PDB file of C-alpha atoms in Angstrom:
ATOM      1  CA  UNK T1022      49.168 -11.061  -1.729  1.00 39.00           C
ATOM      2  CA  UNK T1023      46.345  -9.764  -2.954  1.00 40.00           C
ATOM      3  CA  UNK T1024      47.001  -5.995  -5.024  1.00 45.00           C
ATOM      4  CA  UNK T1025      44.395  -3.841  -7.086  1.00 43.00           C
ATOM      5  CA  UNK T1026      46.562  -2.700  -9.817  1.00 46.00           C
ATOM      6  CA  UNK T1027      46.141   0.991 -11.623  1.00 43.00           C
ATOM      7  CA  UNK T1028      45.197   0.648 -15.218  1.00 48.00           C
ATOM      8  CA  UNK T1029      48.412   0.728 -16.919  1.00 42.00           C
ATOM      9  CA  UNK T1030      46.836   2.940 -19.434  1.00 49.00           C
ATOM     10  CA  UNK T1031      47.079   5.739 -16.879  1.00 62.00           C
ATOM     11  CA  UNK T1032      49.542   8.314 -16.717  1.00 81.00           C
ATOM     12  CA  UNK T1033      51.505   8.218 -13.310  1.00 86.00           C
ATOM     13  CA  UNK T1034      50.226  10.306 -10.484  1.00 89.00           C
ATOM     14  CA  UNK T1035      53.540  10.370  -8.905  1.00 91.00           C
ATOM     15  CA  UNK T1036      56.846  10.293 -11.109  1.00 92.00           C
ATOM     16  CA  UNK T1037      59.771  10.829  -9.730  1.00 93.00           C
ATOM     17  CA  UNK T1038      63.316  10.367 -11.106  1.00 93.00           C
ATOM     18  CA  UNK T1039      67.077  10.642  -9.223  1.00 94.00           C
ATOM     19  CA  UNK T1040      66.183  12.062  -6.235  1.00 93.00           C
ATOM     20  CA  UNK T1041      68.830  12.989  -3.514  1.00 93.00           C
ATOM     21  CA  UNK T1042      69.499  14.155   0.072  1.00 93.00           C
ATOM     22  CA  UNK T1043      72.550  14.183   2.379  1.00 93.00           C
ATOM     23  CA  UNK T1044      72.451  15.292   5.040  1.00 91.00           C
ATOM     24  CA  UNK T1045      74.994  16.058   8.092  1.00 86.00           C
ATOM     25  CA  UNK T1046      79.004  17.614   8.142  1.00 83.00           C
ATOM     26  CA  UNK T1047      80.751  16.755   4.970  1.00 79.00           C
ATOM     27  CA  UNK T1048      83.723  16.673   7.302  1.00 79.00           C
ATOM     28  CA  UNK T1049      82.425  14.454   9.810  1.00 82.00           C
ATOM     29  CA  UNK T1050      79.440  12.128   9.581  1.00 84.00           C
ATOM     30  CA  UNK T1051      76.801  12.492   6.573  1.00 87.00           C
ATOM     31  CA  UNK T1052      73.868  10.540   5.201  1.00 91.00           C
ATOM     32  CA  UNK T1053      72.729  10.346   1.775  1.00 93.00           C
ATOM     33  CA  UNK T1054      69.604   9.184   0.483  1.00 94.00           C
ATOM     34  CA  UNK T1055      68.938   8.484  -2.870  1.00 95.00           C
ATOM     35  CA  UNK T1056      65.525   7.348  -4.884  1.00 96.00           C
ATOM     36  CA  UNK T1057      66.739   6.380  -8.307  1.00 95.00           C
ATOM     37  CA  UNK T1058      63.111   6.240  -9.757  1.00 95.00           C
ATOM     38  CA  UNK T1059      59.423   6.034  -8.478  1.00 95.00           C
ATOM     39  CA  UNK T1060      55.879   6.083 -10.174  1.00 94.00           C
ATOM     40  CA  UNK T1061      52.998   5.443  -9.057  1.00 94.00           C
ATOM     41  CA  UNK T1062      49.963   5.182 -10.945  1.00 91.00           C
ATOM     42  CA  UNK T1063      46.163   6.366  -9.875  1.00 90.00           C
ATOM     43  CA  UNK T1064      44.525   4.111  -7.225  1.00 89.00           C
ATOM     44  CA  UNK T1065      47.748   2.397  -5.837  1.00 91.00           C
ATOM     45  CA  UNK T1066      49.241   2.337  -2.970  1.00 92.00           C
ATOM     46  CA  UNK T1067      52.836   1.763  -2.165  1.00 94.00           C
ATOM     47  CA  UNK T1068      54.931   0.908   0.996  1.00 92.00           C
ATOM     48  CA  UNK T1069      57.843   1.843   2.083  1.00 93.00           C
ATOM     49  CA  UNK T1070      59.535  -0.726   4.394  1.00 91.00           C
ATOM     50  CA  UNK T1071      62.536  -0.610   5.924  1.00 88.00           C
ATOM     51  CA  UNK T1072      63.984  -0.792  10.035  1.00 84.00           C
ATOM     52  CA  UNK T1073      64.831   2.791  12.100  1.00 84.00           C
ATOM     53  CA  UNK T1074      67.423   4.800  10.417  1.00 84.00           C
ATOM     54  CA  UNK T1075      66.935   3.628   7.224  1.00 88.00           C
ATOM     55  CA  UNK T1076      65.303   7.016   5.490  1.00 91.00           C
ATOM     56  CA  UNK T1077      61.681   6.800   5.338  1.00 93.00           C
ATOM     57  CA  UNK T1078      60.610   9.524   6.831  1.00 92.00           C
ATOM     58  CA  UNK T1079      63.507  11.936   4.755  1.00 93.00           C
ATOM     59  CA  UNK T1080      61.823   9.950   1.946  1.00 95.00           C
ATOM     60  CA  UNK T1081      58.287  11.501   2.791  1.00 95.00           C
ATOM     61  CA  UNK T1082      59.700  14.823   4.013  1.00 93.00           C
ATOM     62  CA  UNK T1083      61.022  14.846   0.319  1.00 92.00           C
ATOM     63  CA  UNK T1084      58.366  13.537  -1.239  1.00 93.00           C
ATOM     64  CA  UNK T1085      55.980  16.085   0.777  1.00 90.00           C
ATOM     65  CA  UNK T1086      58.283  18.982  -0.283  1.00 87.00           C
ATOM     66  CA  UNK T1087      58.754  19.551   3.291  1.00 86.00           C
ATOM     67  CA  UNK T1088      62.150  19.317   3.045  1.00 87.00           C
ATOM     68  CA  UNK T1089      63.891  20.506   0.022  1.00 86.00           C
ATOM     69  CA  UNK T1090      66.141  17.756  -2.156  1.00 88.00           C
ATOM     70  CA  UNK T1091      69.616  18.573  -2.962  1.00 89.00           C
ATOM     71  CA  UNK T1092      69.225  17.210  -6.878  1.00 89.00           C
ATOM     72  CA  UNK T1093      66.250  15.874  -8.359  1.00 88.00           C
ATOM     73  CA  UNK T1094      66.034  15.046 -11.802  1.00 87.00           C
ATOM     74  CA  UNK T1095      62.547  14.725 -12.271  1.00 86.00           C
ATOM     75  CA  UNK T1096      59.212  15.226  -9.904  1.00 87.00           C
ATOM     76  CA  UNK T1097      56.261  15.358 -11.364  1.00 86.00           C
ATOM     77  CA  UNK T1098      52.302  15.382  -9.707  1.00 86.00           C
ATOM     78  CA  UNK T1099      49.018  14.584 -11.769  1.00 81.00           C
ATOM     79  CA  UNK T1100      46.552  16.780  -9.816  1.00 69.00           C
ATOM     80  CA  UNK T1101      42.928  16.534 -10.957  1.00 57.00           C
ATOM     81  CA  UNK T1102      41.176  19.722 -11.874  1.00 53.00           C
ATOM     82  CA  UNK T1103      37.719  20.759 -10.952  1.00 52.00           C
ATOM     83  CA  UNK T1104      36.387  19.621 -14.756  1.00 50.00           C
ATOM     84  CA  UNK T1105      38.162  16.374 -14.025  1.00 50.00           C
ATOM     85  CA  UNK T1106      41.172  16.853 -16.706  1.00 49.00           C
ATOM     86  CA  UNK T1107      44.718  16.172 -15.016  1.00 50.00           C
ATOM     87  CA  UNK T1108      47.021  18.931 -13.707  1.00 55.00           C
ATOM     88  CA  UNK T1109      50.690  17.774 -14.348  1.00 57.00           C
ATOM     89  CA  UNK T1110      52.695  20.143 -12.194  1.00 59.00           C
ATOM     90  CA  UNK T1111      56.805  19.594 -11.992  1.00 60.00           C
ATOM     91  CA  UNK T1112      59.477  20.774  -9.038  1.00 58.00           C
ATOM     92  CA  UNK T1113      62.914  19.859  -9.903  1.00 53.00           C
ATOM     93  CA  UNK T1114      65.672  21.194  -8.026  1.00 45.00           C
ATOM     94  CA  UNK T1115      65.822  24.067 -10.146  1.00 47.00           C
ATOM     95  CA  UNK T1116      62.400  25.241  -9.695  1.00 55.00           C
ATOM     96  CA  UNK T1117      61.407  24.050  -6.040  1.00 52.00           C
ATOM     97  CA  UNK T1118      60.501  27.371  -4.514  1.00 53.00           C
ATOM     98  CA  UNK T1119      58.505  28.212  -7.393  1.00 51.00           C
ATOM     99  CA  UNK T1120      56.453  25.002  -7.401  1.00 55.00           C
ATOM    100  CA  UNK T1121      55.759  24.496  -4.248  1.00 55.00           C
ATOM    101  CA  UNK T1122      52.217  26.957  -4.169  1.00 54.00           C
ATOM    102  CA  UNK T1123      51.515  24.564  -7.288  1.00 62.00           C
ATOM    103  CA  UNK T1124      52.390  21.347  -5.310  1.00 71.00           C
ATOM    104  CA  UNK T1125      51.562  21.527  -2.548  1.00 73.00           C
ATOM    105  CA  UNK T1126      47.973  21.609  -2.399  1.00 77.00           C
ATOM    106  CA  UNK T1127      47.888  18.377  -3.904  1.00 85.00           C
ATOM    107  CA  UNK T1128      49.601  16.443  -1.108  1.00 89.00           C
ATOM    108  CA  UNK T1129      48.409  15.114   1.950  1.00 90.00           C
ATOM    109  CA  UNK T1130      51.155  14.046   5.004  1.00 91.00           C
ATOM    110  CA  UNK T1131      50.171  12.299   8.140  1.00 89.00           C
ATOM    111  CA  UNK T1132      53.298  12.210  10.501  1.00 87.00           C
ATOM    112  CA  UNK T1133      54.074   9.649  12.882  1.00 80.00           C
ATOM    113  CA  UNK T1134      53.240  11.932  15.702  1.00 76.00           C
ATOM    114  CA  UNK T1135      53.291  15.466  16.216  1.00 80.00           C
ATOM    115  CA  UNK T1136      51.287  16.906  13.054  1.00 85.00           C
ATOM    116  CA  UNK T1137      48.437  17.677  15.471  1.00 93.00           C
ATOM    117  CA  UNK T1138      48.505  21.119  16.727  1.00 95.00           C
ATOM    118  CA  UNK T1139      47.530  20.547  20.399  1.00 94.00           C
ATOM    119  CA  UNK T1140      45.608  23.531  20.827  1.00 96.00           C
ATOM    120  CA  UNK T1141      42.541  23.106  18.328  1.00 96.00           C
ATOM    121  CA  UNK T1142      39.621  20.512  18.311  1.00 96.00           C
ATOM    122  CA  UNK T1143      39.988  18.048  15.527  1.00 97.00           C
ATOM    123  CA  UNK T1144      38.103  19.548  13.433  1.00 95.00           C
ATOM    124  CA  UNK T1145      39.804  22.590  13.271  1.00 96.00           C
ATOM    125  CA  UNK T1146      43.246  20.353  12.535  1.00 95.00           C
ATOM    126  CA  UNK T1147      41.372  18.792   9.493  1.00 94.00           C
ATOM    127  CA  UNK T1148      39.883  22.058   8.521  1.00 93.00           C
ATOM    128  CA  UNK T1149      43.539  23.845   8.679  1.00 91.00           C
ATOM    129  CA  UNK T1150      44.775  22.319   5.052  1.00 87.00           C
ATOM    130  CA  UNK T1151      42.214  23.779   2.893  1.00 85.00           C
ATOM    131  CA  UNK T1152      42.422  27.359   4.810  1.00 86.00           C
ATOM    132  CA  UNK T1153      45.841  27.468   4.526  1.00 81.00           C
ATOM    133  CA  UNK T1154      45.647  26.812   0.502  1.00 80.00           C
ATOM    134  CA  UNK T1155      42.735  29.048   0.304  1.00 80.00           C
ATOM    135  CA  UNK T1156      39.945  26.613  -0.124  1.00 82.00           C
ATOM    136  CA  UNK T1157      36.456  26.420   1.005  1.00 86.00           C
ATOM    137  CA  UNK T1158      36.267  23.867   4.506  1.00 84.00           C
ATOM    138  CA  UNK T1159      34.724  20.718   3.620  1.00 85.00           C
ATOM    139  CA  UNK T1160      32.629  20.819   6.677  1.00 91.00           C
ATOM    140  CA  UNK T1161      30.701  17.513   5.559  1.00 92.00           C
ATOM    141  CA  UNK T1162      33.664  15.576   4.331  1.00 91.00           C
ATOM    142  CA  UNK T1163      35.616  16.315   7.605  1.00 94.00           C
ATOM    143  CA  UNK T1164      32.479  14.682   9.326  1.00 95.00           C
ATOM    144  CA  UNK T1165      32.168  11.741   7.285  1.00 93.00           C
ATOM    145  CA  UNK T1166      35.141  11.129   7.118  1.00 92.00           C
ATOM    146  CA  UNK T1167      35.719  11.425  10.657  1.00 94.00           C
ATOM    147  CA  UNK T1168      33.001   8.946  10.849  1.00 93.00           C
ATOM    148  CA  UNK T1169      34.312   6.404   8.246  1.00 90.00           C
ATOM    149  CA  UNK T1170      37.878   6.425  10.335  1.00 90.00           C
ATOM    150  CA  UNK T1171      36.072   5.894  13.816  1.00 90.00           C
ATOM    151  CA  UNK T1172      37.085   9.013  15.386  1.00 94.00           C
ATOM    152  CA  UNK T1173      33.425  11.163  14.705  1.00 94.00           C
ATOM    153  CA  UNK T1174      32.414  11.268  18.026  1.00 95.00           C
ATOM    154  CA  UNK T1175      36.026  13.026  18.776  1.00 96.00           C
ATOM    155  CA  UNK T1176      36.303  15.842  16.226  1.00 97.00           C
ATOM    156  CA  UNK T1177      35.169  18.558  19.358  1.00 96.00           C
ATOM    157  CA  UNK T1178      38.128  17.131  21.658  1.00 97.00           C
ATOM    158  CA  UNK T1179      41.542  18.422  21.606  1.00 97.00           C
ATOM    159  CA  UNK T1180      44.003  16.231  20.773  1.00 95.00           C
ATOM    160  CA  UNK T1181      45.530  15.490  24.374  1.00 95.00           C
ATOM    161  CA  UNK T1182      42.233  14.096  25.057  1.00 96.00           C
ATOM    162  CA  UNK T1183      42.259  11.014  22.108  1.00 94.00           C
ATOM    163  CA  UNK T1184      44.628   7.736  22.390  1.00 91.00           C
ATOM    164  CA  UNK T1185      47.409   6.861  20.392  1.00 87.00           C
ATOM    165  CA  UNK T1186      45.526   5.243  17.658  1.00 87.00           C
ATOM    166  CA  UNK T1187      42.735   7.733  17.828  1.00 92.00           C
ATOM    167  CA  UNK T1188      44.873  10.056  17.089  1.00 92.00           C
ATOM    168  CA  UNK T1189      47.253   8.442  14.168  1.00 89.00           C
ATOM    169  CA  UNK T1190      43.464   8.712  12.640  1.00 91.00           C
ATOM    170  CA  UNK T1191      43.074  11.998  13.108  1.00 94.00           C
ATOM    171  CA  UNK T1192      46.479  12.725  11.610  1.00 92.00           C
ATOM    172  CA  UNK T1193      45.058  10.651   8.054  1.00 92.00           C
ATOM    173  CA  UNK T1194      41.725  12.785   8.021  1.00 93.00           C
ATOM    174  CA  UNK T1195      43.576  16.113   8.304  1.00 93.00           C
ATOM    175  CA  UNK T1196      45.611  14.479   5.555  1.00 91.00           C
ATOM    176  CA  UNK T1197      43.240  13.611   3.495  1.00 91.00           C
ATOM    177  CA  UNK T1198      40.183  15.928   3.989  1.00 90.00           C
ATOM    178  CA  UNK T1199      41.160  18.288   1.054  1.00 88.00           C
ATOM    179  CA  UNK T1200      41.332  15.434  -1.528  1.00 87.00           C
ATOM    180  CA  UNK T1201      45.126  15.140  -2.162  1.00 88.00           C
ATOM    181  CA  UNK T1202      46.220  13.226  -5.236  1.00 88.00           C
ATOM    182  CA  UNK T1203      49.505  12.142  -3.499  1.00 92.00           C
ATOM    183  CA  UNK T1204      48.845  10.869   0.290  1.00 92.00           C
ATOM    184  CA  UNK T1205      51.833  10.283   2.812  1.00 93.00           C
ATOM    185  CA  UNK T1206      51.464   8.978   5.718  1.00 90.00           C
ATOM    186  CA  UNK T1207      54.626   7.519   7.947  1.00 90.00           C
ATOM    187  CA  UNK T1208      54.998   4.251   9.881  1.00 86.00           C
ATOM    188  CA  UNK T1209      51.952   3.978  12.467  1.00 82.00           C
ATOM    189  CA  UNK T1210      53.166   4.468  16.179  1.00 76.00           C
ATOM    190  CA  UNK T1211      54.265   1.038  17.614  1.00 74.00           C
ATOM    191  CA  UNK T1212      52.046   1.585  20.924  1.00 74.00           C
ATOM    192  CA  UNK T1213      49.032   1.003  18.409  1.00 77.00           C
ATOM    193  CA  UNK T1214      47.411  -3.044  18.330  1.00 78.00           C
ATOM    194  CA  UNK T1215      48.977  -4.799  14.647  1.00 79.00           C
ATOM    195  CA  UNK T1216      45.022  -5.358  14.208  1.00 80.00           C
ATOM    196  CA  UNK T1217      44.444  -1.440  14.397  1.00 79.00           C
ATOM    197  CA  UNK T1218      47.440  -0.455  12.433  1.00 80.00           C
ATOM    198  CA  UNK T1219      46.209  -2.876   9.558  1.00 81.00           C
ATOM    199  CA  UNK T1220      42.073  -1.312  10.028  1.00 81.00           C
ATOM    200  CA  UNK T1221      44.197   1.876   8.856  1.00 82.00           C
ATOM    201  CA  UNK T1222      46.009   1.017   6.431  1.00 83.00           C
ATOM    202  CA  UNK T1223      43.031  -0.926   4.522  1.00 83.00           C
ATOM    203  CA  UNK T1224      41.085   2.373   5.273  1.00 84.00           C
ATOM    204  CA  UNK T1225      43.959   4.289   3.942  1.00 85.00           C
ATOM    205  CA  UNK T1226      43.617   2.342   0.744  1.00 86.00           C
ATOM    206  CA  UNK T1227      39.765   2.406  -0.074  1.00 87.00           C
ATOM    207  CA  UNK T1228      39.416   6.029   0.339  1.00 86.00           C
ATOM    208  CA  UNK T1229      42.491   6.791  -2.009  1.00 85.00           C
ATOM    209  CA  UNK T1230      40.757   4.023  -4.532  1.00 84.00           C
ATOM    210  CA  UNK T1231      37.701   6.383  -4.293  1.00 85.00           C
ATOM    211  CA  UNK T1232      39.376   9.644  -4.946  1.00 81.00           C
ATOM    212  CA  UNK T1233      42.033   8.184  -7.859  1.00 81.00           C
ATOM    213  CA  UNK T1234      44.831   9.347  -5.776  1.00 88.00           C
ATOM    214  CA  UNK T1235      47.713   7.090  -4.585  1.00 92.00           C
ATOM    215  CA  UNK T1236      49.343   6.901  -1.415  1.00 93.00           C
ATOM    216  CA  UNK T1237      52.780   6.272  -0.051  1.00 94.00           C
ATOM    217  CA  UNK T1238      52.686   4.647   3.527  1.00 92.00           C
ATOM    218  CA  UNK T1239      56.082   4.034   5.435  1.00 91.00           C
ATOM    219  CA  UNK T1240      56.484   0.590   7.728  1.00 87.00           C
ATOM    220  CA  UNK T1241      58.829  -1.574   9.285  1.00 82.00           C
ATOM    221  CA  UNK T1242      58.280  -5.385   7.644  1.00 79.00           C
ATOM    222  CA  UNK T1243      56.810  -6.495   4.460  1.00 80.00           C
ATOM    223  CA  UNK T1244      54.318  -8.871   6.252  1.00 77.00           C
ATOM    224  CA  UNK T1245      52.460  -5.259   7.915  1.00 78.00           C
ATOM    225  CA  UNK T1246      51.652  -4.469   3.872  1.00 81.00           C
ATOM    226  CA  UNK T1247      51.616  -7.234   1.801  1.00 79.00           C
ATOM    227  CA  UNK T1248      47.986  -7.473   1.889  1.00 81.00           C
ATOM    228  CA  UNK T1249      47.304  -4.116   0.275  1.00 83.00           C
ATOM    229  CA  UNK T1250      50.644  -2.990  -1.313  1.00 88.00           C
ATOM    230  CA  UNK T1251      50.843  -2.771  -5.260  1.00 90.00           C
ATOM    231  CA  UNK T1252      54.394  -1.843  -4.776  1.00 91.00           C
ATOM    232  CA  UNK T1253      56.956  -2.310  -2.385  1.00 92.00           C
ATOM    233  CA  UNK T1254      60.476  -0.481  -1.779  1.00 94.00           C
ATOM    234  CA  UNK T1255      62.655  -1.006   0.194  1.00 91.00           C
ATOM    235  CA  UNK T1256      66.522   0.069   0.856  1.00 92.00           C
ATOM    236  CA  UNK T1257      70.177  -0.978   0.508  1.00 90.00           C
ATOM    237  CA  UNK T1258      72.528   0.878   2.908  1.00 88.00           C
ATOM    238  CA  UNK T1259      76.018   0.923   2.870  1.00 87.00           C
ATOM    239  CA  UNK T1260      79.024   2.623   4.963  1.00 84.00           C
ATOM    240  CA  UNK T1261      82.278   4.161   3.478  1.00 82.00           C
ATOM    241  CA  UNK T1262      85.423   2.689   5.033  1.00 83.00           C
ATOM    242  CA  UNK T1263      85.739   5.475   7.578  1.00 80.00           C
ATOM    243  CA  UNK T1264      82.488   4.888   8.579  1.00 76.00           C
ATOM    244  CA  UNK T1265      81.764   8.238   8.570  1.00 80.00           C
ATOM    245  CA  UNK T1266      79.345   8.536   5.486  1.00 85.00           C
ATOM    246  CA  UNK T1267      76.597   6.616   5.031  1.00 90.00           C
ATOM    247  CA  UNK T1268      74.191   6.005   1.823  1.00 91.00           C
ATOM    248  CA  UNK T1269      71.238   4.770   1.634  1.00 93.00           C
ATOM    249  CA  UNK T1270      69.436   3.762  -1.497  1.00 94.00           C
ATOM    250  CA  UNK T1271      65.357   3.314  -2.205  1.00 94.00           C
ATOM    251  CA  UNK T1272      64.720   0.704  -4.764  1.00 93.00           C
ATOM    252  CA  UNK T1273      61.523  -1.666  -5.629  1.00 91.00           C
ATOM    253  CA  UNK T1274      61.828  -5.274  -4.340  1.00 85.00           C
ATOM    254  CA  UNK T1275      60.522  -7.463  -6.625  1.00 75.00           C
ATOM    255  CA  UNK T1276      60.300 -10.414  -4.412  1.00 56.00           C
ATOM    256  CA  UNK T1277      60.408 -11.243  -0.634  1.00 49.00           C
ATOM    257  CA  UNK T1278      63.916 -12.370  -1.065  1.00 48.00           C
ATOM    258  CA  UNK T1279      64.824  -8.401  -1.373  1.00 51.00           C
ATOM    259  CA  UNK T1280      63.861  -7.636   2.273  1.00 50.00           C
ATOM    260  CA  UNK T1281      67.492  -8.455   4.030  1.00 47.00           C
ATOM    261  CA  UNK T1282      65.508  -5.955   6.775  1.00 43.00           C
ATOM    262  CA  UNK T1283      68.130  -6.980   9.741  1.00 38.00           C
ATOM    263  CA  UNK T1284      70.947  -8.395   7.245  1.00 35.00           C
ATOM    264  CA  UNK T1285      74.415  -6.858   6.701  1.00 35.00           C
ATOM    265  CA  UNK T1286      72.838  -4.376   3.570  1.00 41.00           C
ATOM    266  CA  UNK T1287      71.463  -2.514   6.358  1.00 41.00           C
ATOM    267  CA  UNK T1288      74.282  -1.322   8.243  1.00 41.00           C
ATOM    268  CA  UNK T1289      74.082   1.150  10.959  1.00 44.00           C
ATOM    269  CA  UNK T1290      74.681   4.545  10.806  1.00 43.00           C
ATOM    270  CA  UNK T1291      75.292   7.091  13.105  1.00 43.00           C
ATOM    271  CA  UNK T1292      74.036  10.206  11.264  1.00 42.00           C
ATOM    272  CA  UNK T1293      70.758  11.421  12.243  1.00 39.00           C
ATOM    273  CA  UNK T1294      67.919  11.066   9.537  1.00 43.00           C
TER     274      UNK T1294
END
């Protein structure tokens, strides 16, 4: 396993401390999701593995501050400025409408599926971040890196017209076309070749490398991110005796050993998430 390692010198771009979500009927079926701590430091990357129904993508949605956590303790961004000097902006529970003008702008989120909006070109997806947060369109960044992630030749087509792959890649350049310092991006579709998912991934990395960002990519087995992972997390589930209310916690596996991915930690539950 080869991993390119952030200088520990570094302040954390991402830092984020007791993090929670339930979701469903307290008086019928819930699921909770908890992330006891995360940081991740400037040029890494980290991967989130874990089967179906585990919580990655609530993970992301919280992480993205597309979804609202129900206590957070601490969750804190290093955004660069334009003179280069770091930006550390916070959104705790407390304060999460307020931050999220702050925040936002300095996170990137490719979904799964669906983040396209099927009725502009590409490049007016990957131009639609920096309008909506006011900035100027990188009209020569969306191009090369269009380019770079082998969809260039596609950024006039709508998005009906691209394949599945093609357009996973054109859901990481809208992502990542206004610079983000945090980058999400959730498990790749499985219709897309294991030798095209990985081409994404490793492109994934170098360009967050480039721009001192880090990135937080979601997948199903260790062995799709070992390669290019500097940290891995994974998650323990368990089931009250009902079996009504499920939790689900996030934690860092320090060894292989700590992916039971199929085992009895990783119970099913019925709860939506």
């Amino acid at each position: 396993m080869t991993h390119h390692h952030s200088d520990p010198d570094l302040s954390p771009i991402l830092n984020v401390r007791n993090l929670a979500k339930t979701k469903g009927d307290p008086q019928k079926t819930t699921f909770t999701l908890e992330l006891p701590e995360m940081k991740v430091g400037p040029g890494q990357v980290v991967a989130i593995v874990g089967e179906p129904g585990c919580g990655k993508t609530t993970l992301l949605d919280l992480l993205s501050m597309t979804t609202a956590s129900d206590r957070c303790e601490v969750f804190e961004i290093a955004a660069m400025t334009r003179g280069g000097t770091p930006d550390l902006l916070t959104a705790a529970s407390a304060s999460y409408e307020a931050s999220l003008g702050g925040c936002r702008p300095h996170i990137g989120y490719a979904l799964q599926s669906g983040g396209l909006l099927p009725f502009l070109n590409i490049w007016e997806n990957a131009a639609l971040p920096s309008q909506t947060f006011g900035r100027r369109v990188p009209s020569a960044r969306i191009a090369s890196l269009g380019t770079r992630l082998g969809i260039g030749d596609k950024l006039d087509l709508l998005p009906r017209h691209l394949t599945a792959s093609q357009q996973h890649r054109a859901e990481i350049l809208r992502s990542l076309v206004h610079t983000p310092s945090l980058a999400l991006a959730d498990e790749i579709p499985a219709n897309i070749a294991p030798e095209r998912a990985a081409r994404i991934m490793h492109d994934i990395k170098d360009l967050i490398v480039e721009q001192s960002g880090c990135a937080i990519i979601a997948a199903r087995s260790p062995s799709m991110v070992e390669e290019f992972a500097d940290q891995i997390y994974t998650f323990h589930q368990s089931v009250d005796p009902t079996g009504n209310h499920c939790k689900s916690i996030c934690f860092r596996a320090d060894s292989p050993a700590a992916f039971d991915l199929r085992g009895a930690n990783m119970i099913e539950c019925e709860v939506l998430h």
